[in-house]
Amino acid sequence: MIMSVMKIRFSRRLNFNKLFLNFSTNVKSVNSSESGHYIQICNEKYKTDQFNNLSTSILQKINVKLLKNENHPLTILKSLIEDHFEKNFKNQYMAVDNLLNPVVTAKQNFDDLFIHKNHPGRAPTDTYYINENQLLRTHTSAHQREVLSSKLSDGYLISADVYRRDEIDVSHYPVFHQMEGIKLFSKSNLTEESKIQNSVTKFNIKEEKKGGPIQTCHDLNECDLVVNNLKKSLEGLIKELFKNEDENLQIRWIEAFFPFTSPSWEMEVLFRGKWLELCGCGVIQQEILNKTGNGDKVGWAFGLGLERIAMVLFNIPDIRLFWSQDERFLSQFKKGQITQFQSFSKYPSCYKDISFWLGKNKSDTNVNVHDNEIFDVVRDAAGDLAEDVKLIDEFTHPKTGRKSKCYRINYCSLNRTFTNAEVDEIQNKVKDIMLKRFDIELR
Ligand code: DAH
């Protein structure tokens, strides 16, 4: 997850709509690629500038709202998590979804969370910007302050679509879904409020690392109580979600760094022999609580990726499937049930390479194009037909110093066989857009 420096219902359904009246997720008209124009997202008009890098395919995704379909595997998972928290912590967590605007400010997404100005996650090659100050949220943590300021609850589960410019392969997609959990406790009644039934003692906890420094404003005991509640809450959740798996499910807590929590961890679970990173979490920076009118509280937060968990629980091998409108996919899932995806026939792959010189002239040695820019072009031209894209060759001409790159695109449809001619047509479209957008010469 990008915010880590190392690597990069059931609950009270209070009327959150009141707070977010202006927001609904609707893209009306799109005029994305030019600057100095307006685009309309969520019934709001936004002025674009030279920072605008929204692609057409991304703008179309904002409308889809997968979490509105209760029989979609992501929604099933989201509801299972929400139900788990409601069952075990009655009325303590409020579910927030589909109400928060995916367009946030750089302040909300980064500054408010103490993500420093040079963090790679801020780069336009990683984040979709509308203009210098407005962007598509890259994580649900972007809503921490507005939700905390509402003071509607001491616990929240915020589910939303998040957007990141990323590579193309079976586990990466430029839109995915996260759930942010937040729990606050009164400082004055912390021991009582943070008590948690020890329902997870059978758990095999592999590595328990310290998780970084305790905040100077917290004493050791205060921090321990919050951390204990956080870990037990998440362990209980994982135990519930993975109950059909191994009896001796193993979890480990890896020390992590997030600017908005301290101490911080990443929680991993040993799933079929592989450690799987499930979520980042930690003790909320007190300054965030102080600034949102919660100075008398302490608390924890976590952020988990729904696709990653759904892929393992439902046995879904390719992240593109979540966006499939194919009945053979959608009809397999029913609200409240974790069922194993039965793959329907896989259609043949077709590989096409694209090679180019960076710079139109032999003397152009300083031109570069970021991988994520290439991936966005492929997404725009090929949509979900592109299963993955890899940089397979890169070299610098020994005499001119000019760089050459070659990308291999694997075209594979989830629902039909494509003729070579059709794939060629798409490949030509990719080339055309690349030539228009980048300073390159095709080889
Ligand atoms: N927002 C982080 C990400 O997307 C995940 C995260 C980490 C959320 C720690 C949290 C947290 O609330 O406490 O990488």
Coordinates of C-alpha atoms and ligand atoms in Angstrom, one line a residue:
M1 CA 0.0 0.0 0.0
I2 CA 1.4 3.4 -0.9
M3 CA 1.1 5.1 2.4
S4 CA 3.6 2.8 4.0
V5 CA 7.1 4.2 3.8
M6 CA 8.6 0.8 3.9
K7 CA 6.9 -0.2 0.7
I8 CA 5.9 1.7 -0.7
R9 CA -24.8 -2.6 9.3
F10 CA -26.2 -3.4 11.6
S11 CA -24.5 -0.7 13.4
R12 CA -26.4 2.4 14.0
R13 CA -27.4 3.6 10.6
L14 CA -27.6 7.2 11.7
N15 CA -28.5 9.7 9.1
F16 CA -25.2 10.4 7.6
N17 CA -26.9 11.7 4.4
K18 CA -27.4 15.0 6.2
L19 CA -23.8 15.6 6.4
F20 CA -23.0 14.7 2.9
L21 CA -26.0 16.1 1.1
N22 CA -24.0 17.5 -1.7
F23 CA -22.4 14.3 -2.6
S24 CA -23.6 11.5 -4.9
T25 CA -21.4 9.5 -7.1
N26 CA -22.3 10.5 -10.6
V27 CA -20.2 11.5 -13.5
K28 CA -22.3 13.7 -15.7
S29 CA -20.1 14.9 -18.5
V30 CA -16.5 14.2 -19.2
N31 CA -14.0 16.3 -20.8
S32 CA -11.1 14.9 -19.1
S33 CA -7.9 15.3 -21.0
E34 CA -7.7 19.0 -21.6
S35 CA -6.8 21.6 -19.0
G36 CA -8.7 24.8 -18.2
H37 CA -12.0 23.0 -18.7
Y38 CA -14.6 21.8 -16.3
I39 CA -15.5 18.3 -15.6
Q40 CA -18.5 17.1 -13.7
I41 CA -18.2 14.4 -11.1
C42 CA -20.8 13.8 -8.4
N43 CA -23.0 16.6 -9.5
E44 CA -20.1 19.0 -8.9
K45 CA -18.1 20.9 -11.4
Y46 CA -14.4 20.9 -11.1
K47 CA -12.0 23.1 -13.0
T48 CA -9.1 21.2 -14.5
D49 CA -5.6 22.4 -14.9
Q50 CA -2.3 21.1 -16.2
F51 CA -2.3 18.5 -13.3
N52 CA -5.4 16.8 -14.7
N53 CA -4.5 13.2 -15.6
L54 CA -7.9 11.5 -15.3
S55 CA -8.4 9.0 -18.0
T56 CA -11.7 8.3 -19.6
S57 CA -11.8 4.7 -18.4
I58 CA -11.3 5.9 -14.8
L59 CA -14.0 8.5 -15.0
Q60 CA -16.4 5.8 -16.2
K61 CA -15.6 3.6 -13.2
I62 CA -16.8 6.3 -10.7
N63 CA -20.3 5.6 -11.9
V64 CA -20.3 1.9 -11.5
K65 CA -20.7 1.7 -7.6
L66 CA -20.1 -2.0 -7.2
L67 CA -20.9 -1.7 -3.5
K68 CA -24.5 -1.0 -4.3
N69 CA -25.1 -4.5 -5.5
E70 CA -25.7 -6.6 -2.4
N71 CA -25.0 -9.8 -4.2
H72 CA -21.5 -8.7 -5.4
P73 CA -18.7 -10.5 -3.6
L74 CA -17.2 -7.2 -2.5
T75 CA -20.5 -6.1 -0.9
I76 CA -21.0 -9.6 0.6
L77 CA -17.6 -9.3 2.3
K78 CA -18.2 -5.7 3.4
S79 CA -21.5 -6.7 4.9
L80 CA -19.9 -9.8 6.7
I81 CA -17.4 -7.4 8.3
E82 CA -20.1 -5.0 9.3
D83 CA -22.3 -7.8 10.7
H84 CA -19.3 -9.2 12.6
F85 CA -18.7 -5.8 14.3
E86 CA -22.4 -5.3 15.0
K87 CA -22.7 -8.8 16.5
N88 CA -19.7 -8.5 18.8
F89 CA -19.8 -4.8 19.6
K90 CA -23.5 -3.8 19.6
N91 CA -24.2 -0.3 18.3
Q92 CA -20.6 0.7 18.5
Y93 CA -19.8 1.0 14.8
M94 CA -21.5 3.1 12.3
A95 CA -21.3 2.0 8.6
V96 CA -20.5 4.8 6.2
D97 CA -20.6 4.1 2.4
N98 CA -21.7 5.5 -0.9
L99 CA -22.1 8.9 0.7
L100 CA -18.6 10.3 0.6
N101 CA -17.4 12.1 -2.4
P102 CA -14.5 10.3 -4.2
V103 CA -13.1 13.7 -5.0
V104 CA -11.1 15.0 -2.1
T105 CA -8.5 17.7 -1.7
A106 CA -4.8 17.1 -1.5
K107 CA -5.2 18.4 2.1
Q108 CA -7.7 15.7 3.0
N109 CA -5.8 12.9 1.3
F110 CA -2.3 13.8 2.3
D111 CA -1.7 16.9 4.5
D112 CA -4.3 16.1 7.1
L113 CA -2.7 12.7 7.6
F114 CA 0.8 14.2 7.9
I115 CA 1.9 12.6 4.6
H116 CA 4.9 14.7 3.7
K117 CA 5.2 16.8 0.6
N118 CA 7.8 14.5 -1.1
H119 CA 5.9 11.2 -0.5
P120 CA 5.9 9.2 -3.7
G121 CA 2.2 8.6 -3.3
R122 CA 1.6 12.2 -4.1
A123 CA 3.2 12.0 -7.6
P124 CA 0.8 12.5 -10.6
T125 CA 2.2 9.2 -11.8
D126 CA 0.6 7.5 -8.8
T127 CA -2.5 9.6 -8.1
Y128 CA -5.3 10.8 -10.3
Y129 CA -5.5 14.6 -10.1
I130 CA -8.3 16.8 -11.4
N131 CA -6.3 19.9 -10.7
E132 CA -3.4 20.8 -8.4
N133 CA -5.5 20.6 -5.3
Q134 CA -8.2 18.1 -6.1
L135 CA -7.9 14.4 -6.7
L136 CA -9.6 11.0 -6.6
R137 CA -9.0 9.6 -3.1
T138 CA -6.2 7.1 -3.0
H139 CA -7.4 5.6 0.4
T140 CA -10.3 5.8 2.7
S141 CA -8.1 7.4 5.4
A142 CA -8.8 10.6 3.4
H143 CA -12.2 10.7 5.2
Q144 CA -10.9 10.3 8.7
R145 CA -11.2 14.0 9.6
E146 CA -14.6 14.7 8.2
V147 CA -16.0 11.6 9.7
L148 CA -14.4 12.2 13.1
S149 CA -15.5 15.8 13.0
S150 CA -19.1 14.7 12.6
K151 CA -18.9 13.1 16.1
L152 CA -21.8 10.9 15.2
S153 CA -20.3 7.8 16.7
D154 CA -17.2 6.5 18.5
G155 CA -16.8 3.8 15.9
Y156 CA -17.0 3.9 12.1
L157 CA -16.6 1.5 9.2
I158 CA -16.1 3.5 6.1
S159 CA -16.2 1.6 2.8
A160 CA -15.4 3.2 -0.5
D161 CA -13.8 2.9 -3.9
V162 CA -10.2 4.3 -4.1
Y163 CA -8.1 5.2 -7.1
R164 CA -4.4 4.7 -7.8
R165 CA -2.5 4.7 -11.0
D166 CA -0.9 1.3 -11.0
E167 CA 0.5 -1.6 -13.0
I168 CA -1.8 -4.0 -15.0
D169 CA -1.9 -7.6 -13.8
V170 CA -4.3 -10.0 -12.2
S171 CA -4.1 -8.4 -8.8
H172 CA -3.9 -4.7 -9.6
Y173 CA -6.6 -2.5 -10.9
P174 CA -6.7 1.3 -10.9
V175 CA -9.9 1.3 -8.8
F176 CA -10.3 -0.9 -5.8
H177 CA -12.2 -0.8 -2.5
Q178 CA -11.1 -0.2 1.0
M179 CA -12.7 -0.3 4.4
E180 CA -11.5 2.0 7.1
G181 CA -12.2 1.1 10.7
I182 CA -12.0 3.7 13.5
K183 CA -12.7 3.2 17.2
L184 CA -12.5 5.9 19.9
F185 CA -12.5 5.5 23.7
S186 CA -12.9 8.2 26.4
K187 CA -9.6 8.8 28.0
S188 CA -11.4 9.0 31.4
N189 CA -13.0 5.6 31.0
L190 CA -10.5 3.8 28.8
T191 CA -9.9 0.7 30.9
E192 CA -13.6 -0.1 30.9
E193 CA -14.4 0.9 27.3
S194 CA -11.4 -1.0 25.8
K195 CA -12.2 -4.3 27.5
I196 CA -12.7 -7.0 25.0
Q197 CA -13.8 -10.6 25.4
N198 CA -10.9 -12.9 24.9
S199 CA -12.6 -14.9 22.2
V200 CA -9.5 -15.3 20.1
T201 CA -7.0 -17.0 22.5
K202 CA -6.8 -20.1 20.4
F203 CA -5.0 -17.9 17.8
N204 CA -1.6 -18.6 16.7
I205 CA 0.1 -15.2 16.8
K206 CA 3.5 -15.5 15.1
E207 CA 5.4 -12.3 15.5
E208 CA 4.5 -9.5 17.7
K209 CA 6.7 -6.5 17.1
K210 CA 6.6 -3.2 18.9
G211 CA 5.1 -1.3 16.1
G212 CA 7.1 1.9 16.5
P213 CA 7.1 4.7 19.0
I214 CA 4.4 5.5 21.5
Q215 CA 3.2 9.1 21.1
T216 CA 4.6 11.3 23.7
C217 CA 1.1 12.4 24.8
H218 CA 0.1 8.8 25.6
D219 CA 1.3 6.9 28.6
L220 CA 2.4 3.3 28.2
N221 CA -0.7 1.9 29.8
E222 CA -3.1 4.0 27.7
C223 CA -1.4 2.9 24.5
D224 CA -1.4 -0.8 25.6
L225 CA -5.1 -0.7 26.2
V226 CA -5.8 0.8 22.8
V227 CA -3.5 -1.6 21.0
N228 CA -4.9 -4.6 22.8
N229 CA -8.4 -3.6 21.7
L230 CA -7.2 -3.0 18.1
K231 CA -5.4 -6.3 17.8
K232 CA -8.1 -8.4 19.4
S233 CA -10.8 -6.7 17.3
L234 CA -8.9 -7.5 14.1
E235 CA -7.9 -11.0 15.1
G236 CA -11.6 -11.8 15.9
L237 CA -12.6 -10.5 12.5
I238 CA -10.0 -12.6 10.7
K239 CA -11.1 -15.6 12.7
E240 CA -14.6 -15.1 11.6
L241 CA -13.8 -14.4 7.9
F242 CA -11.4 -17.4 7.6
K243 CA -13.5 -19.8 9.7
N244 CA -13.8 -22.3 6.8
E245 CA -10.1 -22.4 6.4
D246 CA -7.4 -23.9 8.6
E247 CA -8.3 -24.4 12.2
N248 CA -4.8 -23.2 13.2
L249 CA -4.9 -20.0 11.2
Q250 CA -1.8 -18.0 11.8
I251 CA -1.6 -14.2 12.1
R252 CA 1.4 -12.0 12.4
W253 CA 1.8 -8.3 13.3
I254 CA 4.6 -6.6 11.4
E255 CA 5.9 -3.3 12.5
A256 CA 5.0 -0.6 10.0
F257 CA 5.0 3.1 9.6
F258 CA 2.1 5.3 8.7
P259 CA 2.3 9.0 9.3
F260 CA -1.2 9.1 10.8
T261 CA -0.8 6.4 13.4
S262 CA 1.8 5.5 15.9
P263 CA 2.6 2.8 16.8
S264 CA 1.6 1.1 13.6
W265 CA 1.4 -2.4 12.2
E266 CA 0.6 -4.4 9.1
M267 CA -1.4 -7.5 9.9
E268 CA -0.7 -10.6 7.9
V269 CA -2.4 -14.0 7.7
L270 CA -0.8 -17.3 6.6
F271 CA -3.1 -18.4 3.9
R272 CA -2.4 -21.6 2.0
G273 CA 1.3 -21.4 2.8
K274 CA 1.7 -17.7 1.9
W275 CA 1.8 -14.7 4.2
L276 CA -0.9 -12.3 2.9
E277 CA -0.8 -8.6 4.0
L278 CA -4.4 -7.8 5.0
C279 CA -4.4 -4.4 6.5
G280 CA -2.5 -1.4 8.0
C281 CA -3.4 -0.1 11.4
G282 CA -2.3 1.7 14.5
V283 CA -3.0 4.2 17.2
I284 CA -4.5 7.4 15.7
Q285 CA -2.2 10.4 16.0
Q286 CA -3.6 12.4 18.8
E287 CA -3.4 15.6 16.8
I288 CA -6.0 14.2 14.4
L289 CA -8.3 13.7 17.4
N290 CA -7.6 17.1 18.9
K291 CA -8.3 18.9 15.6
T292 CA -11.6 17.1 15.1
G293 CA -13.0 17.9 18.5
N294 CA -12.1 14.6 20.0
G295 CA -9.3 15.7 22.3
D296 CA -10.8 13.8 25.2
K297 CA -10.5 10.5 23.3
V298 CA -7.9 8.1 22.2
G299 CA -8.4 5.5 19.5
W300 CA -7.2 3.2 16.7
A301 CA -7.7 2.9 13.0
F302 CA -7.3 0.3 10.3
G303 CA -7.5 0.2 6.5
L304 CA -8.1 -3.0 4.7
G305 CA -8.3 -3.8 1.0
L306 CA -11.6 -5.6 0.2
E307 CA -10.5 -7.0 -3.2
R308 CA -7.5 -8.7 -1.7
I309 CA -9.5 -10.5 1.0
A310 CA -12.4 -11.3 -1.4
M311 CA -10.0 -12.8 -4.0
V312 CA -8.8 -15.4 -1.4
L313 CA -12.1 -16.0 0.3
F314 CA -14.2 -16.4 -2.9
N315 CA -11.3 -17.9 -4.9
I316 CA -11.5 -15.2 -7.5
P317 CA -8.3 -15.4 -9.6
D318 CA -8.4 -12.1 -11.5
I319 CA -9.2 -8.7 -10.1
R320 CA -10.9 -7.7 -13.4
L321 CA -13.7 -10.1 -12.6
F322 CA -15.0 -7.8 -9.9
W323 CA -16.0 -5.4 -12.7
S324 CA -17.5 -8.1 -14.9
Q325 CA -21.2 -7.6 -15.9
D326 CA -21.2 -11.3 -17.1
E327 CA -24.1 -13.2 -15.5
R328 CA -21.8 -16.3 -15.3
F329 CA -19.9 -14.3 -12.7
L330 CA -22.5 -12.3 -11.0
S331 CA -25.1 -15.1 -10.6
Q332 CA -22.6 -17.1 -8.6
F333 CA -22.7 -15.0 -5.5
K334 CA -25.5 -14.4 -2.9
K335 CA -25.8 -12.0 0.0
G336 CA -24.4 -13.4 3.2
Q337 CA -22.6 -16.4 1.7
I338 CA -18.9 -17.0 0.9
T339 CA -18.9 -19.4 -2.0
Q340 CA -16.1 -20.6 -4.2
F341 CA -16.0 -19.0 -7.6
Q342 CA -16.3 -21.6 -10.4
S343 CA -14.3 -20.4 -13.3
F344 CA -15.9 -20.4 -16.6
S345 CA -13.9 -21.2 -19.7
K346 CA -10.8 -19.1 -20.1
Y347 CA -10.4 -17.6 -23.5
P348 CA -7.1 -17.7 -25.3
S349 CA -4.5 -15.0 -24.6
C350 CA -2.9 -13.0 -27.4
Y351 CA 0.4 -11.3 -26.8
K352 CA 1.4 -8.1 -28.6
D353 CA 4.6 -6.2 -28.2
I354 CA 5.1 -2.5 -28.6
S355 CA 8.6 -1.1 -28.8
F356 CA 9.6 2.5 -29.0
W357 CA 12.4 5.0 -28.7
L358 CA 12.0 7.6 -26.0
G359 CA 12.3 11.0 -27.8
K360 CA 11.5 11.6 -31.4
N361 CA 15.1 12.5 -32.3
K362 CA 18.3 10.6 -31.9
S363 CA 19.6 13.3 -29.7
D364 CA 16.7 13.0 -27.2
T365 CA 18.4 11.3 -24.3
N366 CA 16.4 12.8 -21.4
V367 CA 12.9 11.8 -22.3
N368 CA 11.1 9.4 -20.0
V369 CA 7.6 8.0 -19.8
H370 CA 6.5 6.5 -16.5
D371 CA 5.1 2.9 -16.6
N372 CA 1.8 4.0 -15.1
E373 CA 1.3 6.5 -18.0
I374 CA 1.7 3.6 -20.5
F375 CA -0.7 1.5 -18.4
D376 CA -3.4 4.2 -18.5
V377 CA -3.2 4.3 -22.3
V378 CA -3.6 0.6 -22.5
R379 CA -6.6 0.8 -20.1
D380 CA -8.2 3.6 -22.3
A381 CA -7.7 1.7 -25.5
A382 CA -8.2 -1.9 -24.4
G383 CA -10.4 -1.6 -21.3
D384 CA -10.6 -4.9 -19.4
L385 CA -9.3 -6.8 -22.4
A386 CA -5.8 -6.2 -21.2
E387 CA -5.0 -8.9 -18.6
D388 CA -1.5 -7.7 -18.0
V389 CA 1.2 -5.5 -19.3
K390 CA 4.9 -6.0 -18.7
L391 CA 8.0 -4.1 -19.5
I392 CA 10.0 -6.9 -21.2
D393 CA 13.0 -5.0 -22.5
E394 CA 14.8 -1.7 -21.9
F395 CA 18.1 -0.6 -23.3
T396 CA 20.2 2.5 -24.0
H397 CA 21.7 2.8 -27.5
P398 CA 25.5 2.7 -27.0
K399 CA 26.2 5.5 -29.5
T400 CA 23.3 7.9 -29.2
G401 CA 22.4 7.3 -25.6
R402 CA 18.7 7.2 -26.6
K403 CA 16.6 4.8 -24.6
S404 CA 14.3 2.1 -26.0
K405 CA 11.5 0.3 -24.2
C406 CA 9.4 -2.7 -25.1
Y407 CA 6.1 -3.6 -23.4
R408 CA 4.3 -6.9 -23.9
I409 CA 0.5 -6.6 -23.6
N410 CA -1.4 -9.8 -22.9
Y411 CA -4.9 -9.4 -24.4
C412 CA -7.4 -11.9 -22.9
S413 CA -11.1 -11.4 -22.8
L414 CA -13.1 -12.7 -19.8
N415 CA -16.1 -13.5 -22.0
R416 CA -15.2 -14.2 -25.6
T417 CA -12.5 -15.2 -28.1
F418 CA -11.1 -12.3 -30.0
T419 CA -9.9 -12.6 -33.6
N420 CA -6.4 -11.5 -34.4
A421 CA -7.8 -8.7 -36.5
E422 CA -9.7 -7.3 -33.5
V423 CA -6.7 -7.4 -31.3
D424 CA -4.6 -5.7 -34.0
E425 CA -7.1 -2.9 -34.1
I426 CA -6.9 -2.4 -30.4
Q427 CA -3.1 -2.6 -30.5
N428 CA -3.1 0.1 -33.2
K429 CA -5.3 2.3 -31.0
V430 CA -2.8 1.9 -28.2
K431 CA 0.0 3.0 -30.6
D432 CA -2.0 5.9 -31.9
I433 CA -2.7 7.3 -28.4
M434 CA 0.9 6.7 -27.3
L435 CA 2.2 8.6 -30.3
K436 CA -0.2 11.5 -29.5
R437 CA 0.5 11.6 -25.8
F438 CA 4.2 10.9 -25.5
D439 CA 7.5 12.1 -27.1
I440 CA 8.3 8.7 -28.6
E441 CA 9.2 7.1 -31.9
L442 CA 7.8 3.6 -32.6
R443 CA 10.3 1.0 -33.6
Ligands
DAH1 N1 -4.6 4.2 4.3 C1 -3.5 3.2 4.3 C2 -3.2 2.8 2.9 O1 -4.1 2.8 2.0 C3 -3.9 2.0 5.2 C4 -4.1 2.3 6.6 C5 -3.0 2.2 7.4 C6 -5.2 2.8 7.2 C7 -3.0 2.5 8.8 C8 -5.3 3.2 8.5 C9 -4.2 3.0 9.3 O2 -6.4 3.7 9.1 O3 -4.3 3.3 10.7 O4 -2.1 2.4 2.6

